[in-house]
Each structure stands twice: as structure tokens, then as C-alpha cells.
């Protein structure tokens, strides 16, 4: 029996992950197994789910994260495809529980699918969010083509240079991604160093950070919100690219026009 028979709330979380995975594939941001999603689903766990015998022995996370101890996460499986996650989420992701030591986890259901190789980054971020008392429960890593392309030059990835260009391409970008785009210099995928640098960038007050020459990592209340922020930023990157392809450098909205947006939407920056 699938764990989804035990909790309507968990079913809704899994459906949202599957829907988002489908969008990532359709966008062309999820070549092969590219990208990953994790959601803190602790609120959806019933006593029946708590009583399930784990499918794995304790597995080390690679770091100790006290605030995720005892919490439950729905995680895309490593080497699994977003297009398969969209079609059959319970065969391409798994429900895990972090042990009370905050250093190990066990796979609980539905199948012994090993979580994403980026688990150190995802769990570090959830640990950070829980410590802060944040309502954010979802984290998303994906490979959005135009945003990643823009990280391939020294011109843009300086603090807030890219943010300013992206905000100025279309008014919605500042309104719906008001913290902009943080930058994490290139680091080895899946590494603890990348996880630590991601926390530092998020702590610098960003909801979306660029992993230079790799992808983006976004956090939000739910997975669809995280997707929408990345989609909005990538739309701006595409407008920028298209203007350049038409042979000119886009003017962008003026500072006064952007200030007007900040006032209208009560934005922090
Ligand atoms: P996983 O298949 O392990 O989730 O890795 C995909 C990825 O994008 C790594 O950065
Ligand atoms: Zn990646």
C-alpha cells in the first residue's frame, strides 16, 4: 500500500511536486536527471506513517543539522528524471525521516529510492529555515537555460549586477522576486562546500541563488512558489537574450520606474 493512502495532506504535497517536475521538463530545464526538489512534509505525517518500518538502515547526511532532526522530507531520487517524477512520483522520489541525531536519515516509503545527491544543500537549507522559524517548506534546484547562460561571464555575477538587469527587463520580476538573485561561485555539485555557500547566500536575504555555471536553488513556502520565482527570473533573462540577439543592449526600466514598483508592491529593496 502506498503511503499516499495514509494522508490526504501528503498526497497534495506529492501532487504539487509531480506537477512542478512536469513544468521543469517542459521548460527544457531538466535534461536527464537534472535538478531536484525536496519538501518538508512533517505536518502531513500521520501516526500510521510514523509506525511504518523503515526501508533502509540509517544513512549519513554528511553533516550534522540539529533543526531537521525528527523531520520528514519528500525528496526526488538521485539519478531520477523530472519527467518520470511527474508521471510516477512515488517510484522516483521517497519519503525520508531525519534521525534524532540530525546526522543520519532513513528512507521510509514507498520504495528504497536514494534521495538526490544534492541532499546536503537541501537539508542544510531546511535546517537554516527551521532555525529561523521561516514558513518556507520547499526547496528546488533546476538548470534554467538563459539564467545559467548569464552566469558564464564575469560581467554579470557580481553582487546584484545580474539582479538589477533582470528586475529591469519587466516590472513583474521585481514584484514577484523581490529579493533578487544571489550568486554562489562555481563549486562541485553535491558538495558540503556548495551546501554551506548556499546557506550563506540565502542568509544574505535571497530566496533564489545562482549556482554559477550550473543552475539555481530556490526556497519558498511551497514548491510552486519556488518554481514561479525561477520562471519569472528566467523570463527576464530570455528577454535580455532576445534583445541582444536583435542586435542591441536593452535599456531596461529606469531607476525611477523600478522605485515606483517597489513603492506599489511594498518591496524591501
Ligand atoms: P540528482 O539526480 O542526484 O538529483 O542530481 C541532479 C543535479 O542536478 C545535481 O546538481
Ligand atoms: Zn544540478
CSV table of C-alpha atoms and ligand atoms in Angstrom, one decimal:
chain,number,residue,atom,x,y,z
A,1,UNK,CA,0.0,0.0,0.0
A,2,UNK,CA,1.3,3.4,-0.9
A,3,UNK,CA,1.9,5.9,1.9
A,4,UNK,CA,-0.4,8.2,0.0
A,5,UNK,CA,-3.3,6.2,1.2
A,6,UNK,CA,-2.5,7.3,4.7
A,7,UNK,CA,-2.6,11.1,4.4
A,8,UNK,CA,-4.6,13.4,2.1
A,9,UNK,CA,-2.2,16.2,3.0
A,10,UNK,CA,0.8,14.2,1.9
A,11,UNK,CA,-1.0,13.4,-1.4
A,12,UNK,CA,-1.5,17.1,-2.1
A,13,UNK,CA,2.3,17.8,-1.4
A,14,UNK,CA,3.3,14.9,-3.7
A,15,UNK,CA,0.9,16.1,-6.4
A,16,UNK,CA,2.4,19.6,-6.3
A,17,UNK,CA,5.9,18.1,-6.7
A,18,UNK,CA,4.8,16.0,-9.6
A,19,UNK,CA,3.1,19.0,-11.3
A,20,UNK,CA,6.2,21.1,-10.8
A,21,UNK,CA,8.5,18.3,-12.1
A,22,UNK,CA,6.4,18.2,-15.3
A,23,UNK,CA,6.8,22.0,-15.8
A,24,UNK,CA,10.6,21.7,-15.3
A,25,UNK,CA,10.8,19.1,-18.0
A,26,UNK,CA,8.5,21.1,-20.4
A,27,UNK,CA,10.7,24.2,-19.9
A,28,UNK,CA,13.8,22.2,-21.0
A,29,UNK,CA,15.5,22.8,-17.6
A,30,UNK,CA,15.6,19.1,-16.7
A,31,UNK,CA,17.9,17.3,-19.1
A,32,UNK,CA,18.2,13.6,-18.0
A,33,UNK,CA,18.2,13.6,-14.1
A,34,UNK,CA,18.9,17.4,-13.9
A,35,UNK,CA,17.5,19.2,-10.9
A,36,UNK,CA,15.9,18.2,-7.6
A,37,UNK,CA,13.1,19.0,-5.3
A,38,UNK,CA,12.7,18.5,-1.5
A,39,UNK,CA,9.7,19.4,0.6
A,40,UNK,CA,9.4,19.4,4.4
A,41,UNK,CA,6.2,17.3,4.8
A,42,UNK,CA,6.4,16.9,8.6
A,43,UNK,CA,3.0,18.4,9.0
A,44,UNK,CA,1.5,15.8,6.7
A,45,UNK,CA,2.7,12.8,8.7
A,46,UNK,CA,0.1,10.7,10.4
A,47,UNK,CA,0.6,8.2,13.3
A,48,UNK,CA,0.2,5.4,10.7
A,49,UNK,CA,3.1,6.7,8.7
A,50,UNK,CA,5.2,7.1,11.8
A,51,UNK,CA,4.6,3.4,12.5
A,52,UNK,CA,6.0,2.2,9.1
A,53,UNK,CA,9.1,0.1,9.3
A,54,UNK,CA,11.9,2.0,7.5
A,55,UNK,CA,13.1,0.7,4.2
A,56,UNK,CA,16.8,1.5,4.9
A,57,UNK,CA,19.4,1.5,7.5
A,58,UNK,CA,20.4,4.9,8.8
A,59,UNK,CA,22.4,6.7,6.1
A,60,UNK,CA,24.8,9.6,6.9
A,61,UNK,CA,23.8,13.1,5.6
A,62,UNK,CA,27.5,14.1,5.7
A,63,UNK,CA,26.9,16.9,8.1
A,64,UNK,CA,25.0,17.4,11.4
A,65,UNK,CA,21.9,19.5,11.2
A,66,UNK,CA,20.1,19.8,14.5
A,67,UNK,CA,17.0,21.6,13.4
A,68,UNK,CA,15.9,18.9,10.8
A,69,UNK,CA,16.2,16.1,13.5
A,70,UNK,CA,13.0,14.2,13.5
A,71,UNK,CA,11.6,16.0,10.4
A,72,UNK,CA,10.2,14.3,7.3
A,73,UNK,CA,11.0,15.2,3.7
A,74,UNK,CA,9.7,14.2,0.3
A,75,UNK,CA,12.8,14.1,-1.9
A,76,UNK,CA,13.4,13.4,-5.6
A,77,UNK,CA,15.6,10.3,-6.1
A,78,UNK,CA,19.2,10.7,-7.2
A,79,UNK,CA,19.6,9.9,-10.9
A,80,UNK,CA,15.8,10.1,-11.4
A,81,UNK,CA,14.3,12.1,-14.2
A,82,UNK,CA,11.9,15.0,-13.7
A,83,UNK,CA,9.7,13.7,-16.5
A,84,UNK,CA,9.4,10.4,-14.6
A,85,UNK,CA,8.8,12.1,-11.3
A,86,UNK,CA,5.9,13.9,-13.0
A,87,UNK,CA,4.4,10.7,-14.2
A,88,UNK,CA,5.0,8.4,-11.2
A,89,UNK,CA,6.2,10.4,-8.2
A,90,UNK,CA,6.3,7.6,-5.7
A,91,UNK,CA,8.6,5.5,-7.8
A,92,UNK,CA,11.0,8.3,-8.5
A,93,UNK,CA,11.2,10.0,-5.1
A,94,UNK,CA,11.0,8.9,-1.5
A,95,UNK,CA,9.8,9.9,1.9
A,96,UNK,CA,12.7,10.2,4.4
A,97,UNK,CA,12.9,10.9,8.1
A,98,UNK,CA,16.0,12.5,9.7
A,99,UNK,CA,17.1,10.7,12.8
A,100,UNK,CA,17.2,12.4,16.2
A,101,UNK,CA,21.0,12.9,15.9
A,102,UNK,CA,20.5,15.2,12.9
A,103,UNK,CA,23.3,13.4,11.1
A,104,UNK,CA,21.5,10.4,9.5
A,105,UNK,CA,18.3,9.7,7.7
A,106,UNK,CA,16.2,6.6,6.9
A,107,UNK,CA,14.1,6.0,3.8
A,108,UNK,CA,10.6,5.3,4.9
A,109,UNK,CA,8.4,4.9,1.8
A,110,UNK,CA,7.3,4.0,-0.8
A,111,UNK,CA,10.3,2.4,-2.4
A,112,UNK,CA,14.0,2.4,-1.4
A,113,UNK,CA,14.8,5.3,-3.7
A,114,UNK,CA,18.0,7.1,-2.6
A,115,UNK,CA,17.4,10.8,-2.3
A,116,UNK,CA,19.0,13.4,-4.6
A,117,UNK,CA,22.8,13.8,-4.5
A,118,UNK,CA,22.2,17.5,-3.6
A,119,UNK,CA,20.6,16.4,-0.2
A,120,UNK,CA,23.4,18.2,1.8
A,121,UNK,CA,22.3,21.5,0.2
A,122,UNK,CA,18.6,20.8,0.5
A,123,UNK,CA,18.7,19.7,4.2
A,124,UNK,CA,21.2,22.5,5.1
A,125,UNK,CA,18.7,25.0,3.8
A,126,UNK,CA,15.7,23.3,5.5
A,127,UNK,CA,17.8,23.3,8.7
A,128,UNK,CA,18.5,27.0,8.3
A,129,UNK,CA,14.8,27.8,7.6
A,130,UNK,CA,13.6,25.9,10.6
A,131,UNK,CA,16.2,27.5,12.9
A,132,UNK,CA,14.9,30.9,11.7
A,133,UNK,CA,11.2,29.9,12.2
A,134,UNK,CA,10.6,30.5,8.5
A,135,UNK,CA,7.3,29.3,6.9
A,136,UNK,CA,9.2,28.1,3.8
A,137,UNK,CA,9.0,24.3,3.3
A,138,UNK,CA,10.1,23.7,-0.2
A,139,UNK,CA,13.4,23.9,-2.0
A,140,UNK,CA,14.0,23.5,-5.7
A,141,UNK,CA,17.2,23.1,-7.7
A,142,UNK,CA,17.0,23.4,-11.5
A,143,UNK,CA,19.0,24.2,-14.6
A,144,UNK,CA,17.2,27.2,-16.3
A,145,UNK,CA,18.9,27.7,-19.6
A,146,UNK,CA,19.0,31.5,-20.0
A,147,UNK,CA,19.9,32.2,-16.4
A,148,UNK,CA,22.7,29.7,-16.4
A,149,UNK,CA,24.0,31.2,-19.7
A,150,UNK,CA,24.1,34.6,-18.0
A,151,UNK,CA,26.4,33.2,-15.3
A,152,UNK,CA,29.0,32.3,-17.9
A,153,UNK,CA,30.6,35.8,-18.0
A,154,UNK,CA,32.4,37.8,-15.4
A,155,UNK,CA,30.3,40.8,-16.4
A,156,UNK,CA,27.1,39.7,-14.5
A,157,UNK,CA,27.7,37.5,-11.5
A,158,UNK,CA,28.9,40.4,-9.3
A,159,UNK,CA,26.6,41.1,-6.3
A,160,UNK,CA,23.3,42.4,-7.6
A,161,UNK,CA,24.5,43.3,-11.1
A,162,UNK,CA,22.5,40.4,-12.5
A,163,UNK,CA,19.6,41.1,-10.2
A,164,UNK,CA,19.4,44.7,-11.4
A,165,UNK,CA,19.4,43.7,-15.1
A,166,UNK,CA,16.8,41.0,-14.5
A,167,UNK,CA,14.5,43.3,-12.5
A,168,UNK,CA,14.7,46.0,-15.1
A,169,UNK,CA,13.5,43.7,-18.0
A,170,UNK,CA,9.9,43.5,-17.0
A,171,UNK,CA,8.0,45.0,-14.0
A,172,UNK,CA,6.8,41.7,-12.7
A,173,UNK,CA,10.3,40.4,-11.9
A,174,UNK,CA,10.9,42.8,-9.1
A,175,UNK,CA,7.3,42.4,-7.8
A,176,UNK,CA,7.4,38.6,-7.7
A,177,UNK,CA,11.1,38.0,-7.0
A,178,UNK,CA,11.7,41.0,-4.7
A,179,UNK,CA,14.9,39.7,-3.1
A,180,UNK,CA,16.6,39.3,-6.4
A,181,UNK,CA,19.2,36.6,-7.3
A,182,UNK,CA,22.1,35.7,-5.0
A,183,UNK,CA,25.3,34.4,-6.5
A,184,UNK,CA,27.2,31.3,-5.4
A,185,UNK,CA,30.6,30.9,-7.2
A,186,UNK,CA,31.1,27.6,-9.0
A,187,UNK,CA,31.6,24.7,-6.7
A,188,UNK,CA,31.5,20.9,-7.1
A,189,UNK,CA,27.9,19.7,-7.4
A,190,UNK,CA,26.6,17.8,-4.3
A,191,UNK,CA,29.4,19.0,-2.1
A,192,UNK,CA,29.2,20.2,1.5
A,193,UNK,CA,31.1,23.3,0.4
A,194,UNK,CA,28.3,24.1,-2.0
A,195,UNK,CA,25.7,23.5,0.7
A,196,UNK,CA,27.5,25.9,3.1
A,197,UNK,CA,27.9,28.6,0.4
A,198,UNK,CA,24.2,28.3,-0.5
A,199,UNK,CA,23.2,28.9,3.2
A,200,UNK,CA,25.5,32.0,3.2
A,201,UNK,CA,23.8,33.3,0.1
A,202,UNK,CA,20.3,32.7,1.4
A,203,UNK,CA,21.2,34.3,4.7
A,204,UNK,CA,22.2,37.3,2.7
A,205,UNK,CA,18.5,37.7,2.1
A,206,UNK,CA,17.8,35.9,-1.2
A,207,UNK,CA,15.1,33.4,-2.0
A,208,UNK,CA,16.8,32.3,-5.2
A,209,UNK,CA,20.5,31.9,-5.7
A,210,UNK,CA,22.5,31.1,-8.8
A,211,UNK,CA,24.9,28.2,-8.6
A,212,UNK,CA,27.4,29.7,-11.2
A,213,UNK,CA,27.7,27.7,-14.4
A,214,UNK,CA,25.3,25.1,-13.0
A,215,UNK,CA,21.7,26.1,-12.0
A,216,UNK,CA,19.6,27.9,-9.4
A,217,UNK,CA,18.4,27.0,-6.0
A,218,UNK,CA,15.2,28.5,-4.7
A,219,UNK,CA,13.3,28.3,-1.4
A,220,UNK,CA,9.6,29.2,-0.8
A,221,UNK,CA,6.5,28.3,1.2
A,222,UNK,CA,5.6,25.7,-1.4
A,223,UNK,CA,7.2,24.1,-4.5
A,224,UNK,CA,5.0,26.0,-7.0
A,225,UNK,CA,6.1,29.4,-5.5
A,226,UNK,CA,9.7,28.3,-5.8
A,227,UNK,CA,9.1,27.4,-9.5
A,228,UNK,CA,7.3,30.7,-10.2
A,229,UNK,CA,10.2,32.8,-8.9
A,230,UNK,CA,12.7,30.9,-11.1
A,231,UNK,CA,10.3,31.1,-14.1
A,232,UNK,CA,10.0,34.8,-13.6
A,233,UNK,CA,13.7,35.4,-13.4
A,234,UNK,CA,14.4,33.2,-16.4
A,235,UNK,CA,11.7,35.1,-18.4
A,236,UNK,CA,13.7,38.3,-17.8
A,237,UNK,CA,16.9,36.5,-18.8
A,238,UNK,CA,15.2,35.4,-22.0
A,239,UNK,CA,14.0,39.0,-22.8
A,240,UNK,CA,17.6,40.2,-22.2
A,241,UNK,CA,19.0,37.5,-24.5
A,242,UNK,CA,16.4,38.2,-27.2
A,243,UNK,CA,17.1,41.9,-27.2
A,244,UNK,CA,20.8,41.2,-27.5
A,245,UNK,CA,20.0,38.7,-30.3
A,246,UNK,CA,18.1,41.5,-32.1
A,247,UNK,CA,21.4,43.4,-32.0
A,248,UNK,CA,21.0,45.9,-29.2
A,249,UNK,CA,21.6,46.1,-25.4
A,250,UNK,CA,18.2,46.6,-23.8
A,251,UNK,CA,17.7,49.9,-21.9
A,252,UNK,CA,15.8,48.2,-19.0
A,253,UNK,CA,13.3,50.1,-16.9
A,254,UNK,CA,14.7,53.3,-15.4
A,255,UNK,CA,15.6,53.5,-11.6
A,256,UNK,CA,12.6,55.8,-11.2
A,257,UNK,CA,10.3,53.2,-12.8
A,258,UNK,CA,11.7,50.5,-10.5
A,259,UNK,CA,11.3,52.6,-7.4
A,260,UNK,CA,7.7,53.1,-8.4
A,261,UNK,CA,7.3,49.3,-8.5
A,262,UNK,CA,8.9,48.9,-5.0
A,263,UNK,CA,6.5,51.5,-3.6
A,264,UNK,CA,3.4,50.0,-5.2
A,265,UNK,CA,4.3,46.4,-4.0
A,266,UNK,CA,5.8,47.5,-0.6
A,267,UNK,CA,9.1,45.8,-1.5
A,268,UNK,CA,12.2,45.6,0.8
A,269,UNK,CA,14.9,46.7,-1.7
B,1,LIG,P1,20.3,14.2,-8.7
B,1,LIG,O1,19.9,13.3,-9.8
B,1,LIG,O2,21.2,13.4,-7.7
B,1,LIG,O3,19.2,14.9,-8.0
B,1,LIG,O4,21.3,15.3,-9.3
B,1,LIG,C1,20.8,16.2,-10.3
B,1,LIG,C2,21.5,17.5,-10.2
B,1,LIG,O5,21.0,18.5,-10.9
B,1,LIG,C3,22.8,17.7,-9.5
B,1,LIG,O6,23.1,19.0,-9.3
B,2,LIG,ZN1,22.2,20.4,-10.8
